[in-house]
mmCIF file of C-alpha atoms in Angstrom:
data_model
loop_
_atom_site.group_PDB
_atom_site.id
_atom_site.type_symbol
_atom_site.label_atom_id
_atom_site.label_comp_id
_atom_site.label_asym_id
_atom_site.label_seq_id
_atom_site.Cartn_x
_atom_site.Cartn_y
_atom_site.Cartn_z
ATOM 1 C CA MET A 1 -19.916 175.239 60.026
ATOM 2 C CA LEU A 2 -19.009 171.618 60.610
ATOM 3 C CA GLN A 3 -15.672 170.942 62.288
ATOM 4 C CA LEU A 4 -13.835 167.704 63.069
ATOM 5 C CA ILE A 5 -11.186 167.746 65.805
ATOM 6 C CA LEU A 6 -8.957 164.670 65.774
ATOM 7 C CA GLY A 7 -6.152 163.633 68.080
ATOM 8 C CA GLY A 8 -4.775 160.860 70.183
ATOM 9 C CA ALA A 9 -5.554 160.207 73.826
ATOM 10 C CA ARG A 10 -4.823 163.248 75.991
ATOM 11 C CA SER A 11 -3.808 165.293 72.929
ATOM 12 C CA GLY A 12 -5.893 168.341 73.899
ATOM 13 C CA LYS A 13 -8.631 167.743 71.325
ATOM 14 C CA SER A 14 -11.538 168.105 73.774
ATOM 15 C CA ARG A 15 -10.043 171.236 75.326
ATOM 16 C CA LEU A 16 -9.596 172.739 71.851
ATOM 17 C CA ALA A 17 -13.181 171.833 70.863
ATOM 18 C CA GLU A 18 -14.492 173.420 74.052
ATOM 19 C CA LYS A 19 -12.555 176.618 73.293
ATOM 20 C CA LEU A 20 -13.860 176.734 69.745
ATOM 21 C CA ALA A 21 -17.420 176.191 70.998
ATOM 22 C CA ALA A 22 -17.038 179.008 73.565
ATOM 23 C CA ASP A 23 -15.514 181.283 70.908
ATOM 24 C CA THR A 24 -18.714 181.037 68.839
ATOM 25 C CA ARG A 25 -20.490 183.017 71.598
ATOM 26 C CA LEU A 26 -23.567 180.898 70.908
ATOM 27 C CA PRO A 27 -25.406 178.786 73.440
ATOM 28 C CA VAL A 28 -23.631 175.409 73.505
ATOM 29 C CA THR A 29 -25.168 171.976 73.781
ATOM 30 C CA TYR A 30 -22.613 169.316 74.699
ATOM 31 C CA ILE A 31 -23.552 165.906 73.316
ATOM 32 C CA ALA A 32 -21.765 163.239 75.367
ATOM 33 C CA THR A 33 -21.524 159.760 73.867
ATOM 34 C CA SER A 34 -19.734 158.021 76.729
ATOM 35 C CA GLN A 35 -21.256 155.446 78.986
ATOM 36 C CA PRO A 36 -19.458 155.791 82.326
ATOM 37 C CA ILE A 37 -19.574 152.133 83.314
ATOM 38 C CA ASP A 38 -16.452 151.942 85.473
ATOM 39 C CA GLY A 39 -14.483 154.056 87.940
ATOM 40 C CA GLU A 40 -11.892 155.259 85.447
ATOM 41 C CA MET A 41 -14.497 156.398 82.933
ATOM 42 C CA ASN A 42 -16.476 158.085 85.727
ATOM 43 C CA GLN A 43 -13.309 160.038 86.576
ATOM 44 C CA ARG A 44 -12.856 161.121 82.932
ATOM 45 C CA VAL A 45 -16.470 162.251 82.755
ATOM 46 C CA ALA A 46 -16.075 164.239 85.982
ATOM 47 C CA GLN A 47 -12.992 166.005 84.581
ATOM 48 C CA HIS A 48 -14.881 166.999 81.439
ATOM 49 C CA ARG A 49 -17.890 168.213 83.426
ATOM 50 C CA ALA A 50 -15.697 170.308 85.749
ATOM 51 C CA ARG A 51 -14.090 172.020 82.733
ATOM 52 C CA ARG A 52 -17.337 172.947 80.981
ATOM 53 C CA PRO A 53 -19.229 176.163 81.692
ATOM 54 C CA ALA A 54 -22.299 175.556 83.875
ATOM 55 C CA GLU A 55 -24.603 177.229 81.336
ATOM 56 C CA TRP A 56 -23.847 174.678 78.625
ATOM 57 C CA ALA A 57 -26.706 172.244 77.997
ATOM 58 C CA LEU A 58 -25.929 168.535 78.175
ATOM 59 C CA VAL A 59 -27.402 165.699 76.128
ATOM 60 C CA GLU A 60 -26.173 162.168 76.910
ATOM 61 C CA GLU A 61 -26.638 159.954 73.886
ATOM 62 C CA PRO A 62 -24.494 156.849 73.459
ATOM 63 C CA LEU A 63 -26.193 155.426 70.324
ATOM 64 C CA ALA A 64 -28.714 157.577 68.413
ATOM 65 C CA LEU A 65 -26.316 160.431 67.583
ATOM 66 C CA ALA A 66 -28.022 161.567 64.347
ATOM 67 C CA GLN A 67 -31.344 161.876 66.165
ATOM 68 C CA ALA A 68 -29.721 163.908 68.971
ATOM 69 C CA LEU A 69 -28.100 166.191 66.417
ATOM 70 C CA ARG A 70 -31.339 166.763 64.512
ATOM 71 C CA GLU A 71 -33.275 167.453 67.729
ATOM 72 C CA ASN A 72 -30.750 169.945 69.116
ATOM 73 C CA ALA A 73 -29.272 171.771 66.103
ATOM 74 C CA ALA A 74 -30.358 175.373 65.528
ATOM 75 C CA THR A 75 -28.995 178.353 63.653
ATOM 76 C CA ASP A 76 -28.322 180.122 66.947
ATOM 77 C CA ARG A 77 -26.632 177.162 68.696
ATOM 78 C CA CYS A 78 -23.349 175.306 68.757
ATOM 79 C CA LEU A 79 -23.352 171.534 69.237
ATOM 80 C CA LEU A 80 -20.200 169.876 70.548
ATOM 81 C CA VAL A 81 -20.083 166.092 70.152
ATOM 82 C CA ASP A 82 -17.505 164.317 72.327
ATOM 83 C CA CYS A 83 -16.615 161.772 71.172
ATOM 84 C CA LEU A 84 -17.234 159.862 67.960
ATOM 85 C CA THR A 85 -14.929 156.964 68.754
ATOM 86 C CA LEU A 86 -16.769 156.292 72.046
ATOM 87 C CA TRP A 87 -20.032 156.385 70.076
ATOM 88 C CA LEU A 88 -18.526 153.971 67.542
ATOM 89 C CA THR A 89 -17.379 151.648 70.345
ATOM 90 C CA ASN A 90 -20.855 151.663 71.893
ATOM 91 C CA LEU A 91 -22.309 150.556 68.559
ATOM 92 C CA LEU A 92 -19.628 147.917 67.981
ATOM 93 C CA MET A 93 -20.329 146.408 71.392
ATOM 94 C CA LEU A 94 -23.958 145.789 70.467
ATOM 95 C CA ASP A 95 -22.963 142.808 68.282
ATOM 96 C CA ASP A 96 -25.434 144.010 65.675
ATOM 97 C CA PRO A 97 -23.550 145.217 62.578
ATOM 98 C CA GLU A 98 -26.775 146.476 61.040
ATOM 99 C CA TRP A 99 -27.312 148.946 63.884
ATOM 100 C CA LEU A 100 -23.809 150.349 63.370
ATOM 101 C CA ILE A 101 -24.350 150.687 59.631
ATOM 102 C CA ALA A 102 -27.724 152.371 60.099
ATOM 103 C CA GLU A 103 -26.493 154.842 62.713
ATOM 104 C CA ARG A 104 -23.358 155.713 60.734
ATOM 105 C CA GLU A 105 -25.416 156.314 57.593
ATOM 106 C CA ALA A 106 -27.961 158.380 59.560
ATOM 107 C CA LEU A 107 -25.126 160.541 60.905
ATOM 108 C CA LEU A 108 -23.490 161.045 57.521
ATOM 109 C CA ASP A 109 -26.851 161.755 55.864
ATOM 110 C CA CYS A 110 -27.962 164.390 58.373
ATOM 111 C CA ILE A 111 -24.881 166.490 59.104
ATOM 112 C CA SER A 112 -24.791 168.550 55.891
ATOM 113 C CA ALA A 113 -28.309 169.847 56.556
ATOM 114 C CA LEU A 114 -27.786 170.719 60.235
ATOM 115 C CA PRO A 115 -28.150 174.420 61.041
ATOM 116 C CA GLY A 116 -25.701 176.246 63.295
ATOM 117 C CA GLU A 117 -22.241 175.215 64.389
ATOM 118 C CA VAL A 118 -21.305 171.577 64.976
ATOM 119 C CA ILE A 119 -17.961 170.445 66.391
ATOM 120 C CA PHE A 120 -17.089 166.733 66.417
ATOM 121 C CA VAL A 121 -14.303 165.318 68.599
ATOM 122 C CA SER A 122 -12.760 161.944 67.813
ATOM 123 C CA ASN A 123 -9.704 159.858 68.608
ATOM 124 C CA GLU A 124 -7.276 159.340 65.760
ATOM 125 C CA THR A 125 -6.461 155.666 66.157
ATOM 126 C CA GLY A 126 -5.000 154.867 62.776
ATOM 127 C CA MET A 127 -1.511 156.122 63.593
ATOM 128 C CA GLY A 128 -0.696 153.647 66.344
ATOM 129 C CA VAL A 129 0.082 149.988 66.733
ATOM 130 C CA VAL A 130 -1.961 147.642 64.525
ATOM 131 C CA PRO A 131 -4.351 145.842 66.894
ATOM 132 C CA LEU A 132 -4.160 142.044 67.129
ATOM 133 C CA GLY A 133 -7.799 141.134 67.848
ATOM 134 C CA GLU A 134 -10.687 141.049 65.366
ATOM 135 C CA LEU A 135 -12.812 143.537 67.323
ATOM 136 C CA THR A 136 -10.020 146.074 67.734
ATOM 137 C CA ARG A 137 -9.046 145.772 64.059
ATOM 138 C CA ARG A 138 -12.681 146.370 63.143
ATOM 139 C CA TYR A 139 -12.787 149.391 65.466
ATOM 140 C CA VAL A 140 -9.700 150.942 63.839
ATOM 141 C CA ASP A 141 -11.129 150.298 60.369
ATOM 142 C CA GLU A 142 -14.563 151.714 61.222
ATOM 143 C CA ALA A 143 -13.039 154.787 62.902
ATOM 144 C CA GLY A 144 -10.804 155.412 59.881
ATOM 145 C CA TRP A 145 -13.685 155.149 57.433
ATOM 146 C CA LEU A 146 -15.882 157.352 59.614
ATOM 147 C CA HIS A 147 -13.173 160.028 59.901
ATOM 148 C CA GLN A 148 -12.632 160.048 56.127
ATOM 149 C CA ALA A 149 -16.337 160.449 55.438
ATOM 150 C CA LEU A 150 -16.701 163.196 58.044
ATOM 151 C CA ALA A 151 -13.571 165.046 56.897
ATOM 152 C CA GLU A 152 -15.019 165.115 53.402
ATOM 153 C CA ARG A 153 -18.192 166.803 54.721
ATOM 154 C CA CYS A 154 -16.641 169.181 57.280
ATOM 155 C CA GLN A 155 -15.445 172.680 56.454
ATOM 156 C CA ARG A 156 -12.583 172.454 58.971
ATOM 157 C CA VAL A 157 -10.569 169.441 60.114
ATOM 158 C CA VAL A 158 -7.912 169.816 62.827
ATOM 159 C CA LEU A 159 -5.398 167.312 64.136
ATOM 160 C CA THR A 160 -4.349 168.028 67.716
ATOM 161 C CA VAL A 161 -0.972 166.799 69.013
ATOM 162 C CA ALA A 162 0.468 167.775 72.419
ATOM 163 C CA GLY A 163 -2.176 170.471 72.753
ATOM 164 C CA LEU A 164 -1.175 172.034 69.453
ATOM 165 C CA PRO A 165 -3.704 172.268 66.612
ATOM 166 C CA LEU A 166 -2.682 171.546 63.041
ATOM 167 C CA THR A 167 -5.355 172.550 60.530
ATOM 168 C CA LEU A 168 -5.678 169.901 57.843
ATOM 169 C CA LYS A 169 -8.616 171.438 55.999
ATOM 170 C CA GLY A 170 -10.237 174.865 56.071
ATOM 171 C CA THR A 171 -9.176 178.112 57.715
ATOM 172 C CA ALA A 172 -6.305 177.852 60.150
ATOM 173 C CA LEU A 173 -6.890 178.408 63.843
#
């Protein structure tokens, strides 16, 4: 099953995804897309690490997400990807639009054929203030298009607000 968990900052989306991954009772591989390049991001990463079970495998991949998914997916495994908007930001910061297009297409092309359980976590950014700068407008647009394409392919899509899940597609939680 493919699942997409959306929500704003500190909405409880990662915590929900971690619970859903644990509930599968499968070995879990956590695919982290962040690049902890400052103190605040290091603190966020530490909080996520402290919350995860020690037996979960970890793959850190900030750019080549489709490749990481293909290499780690298995019928007897759950992959948890946290988070797609950080991955998107990493690609946007490369100043190479072709790399972003290629990686997004690789992701969308591979996910339907992945075996096992896959849970994607992403920030819903399209419900906030319209950004003023070109890069932030592009980020919001790219995230919105990515979420639409993923939601189309996923069996379950959940919006998380204040720690409460609202199922938008698929079986309710």
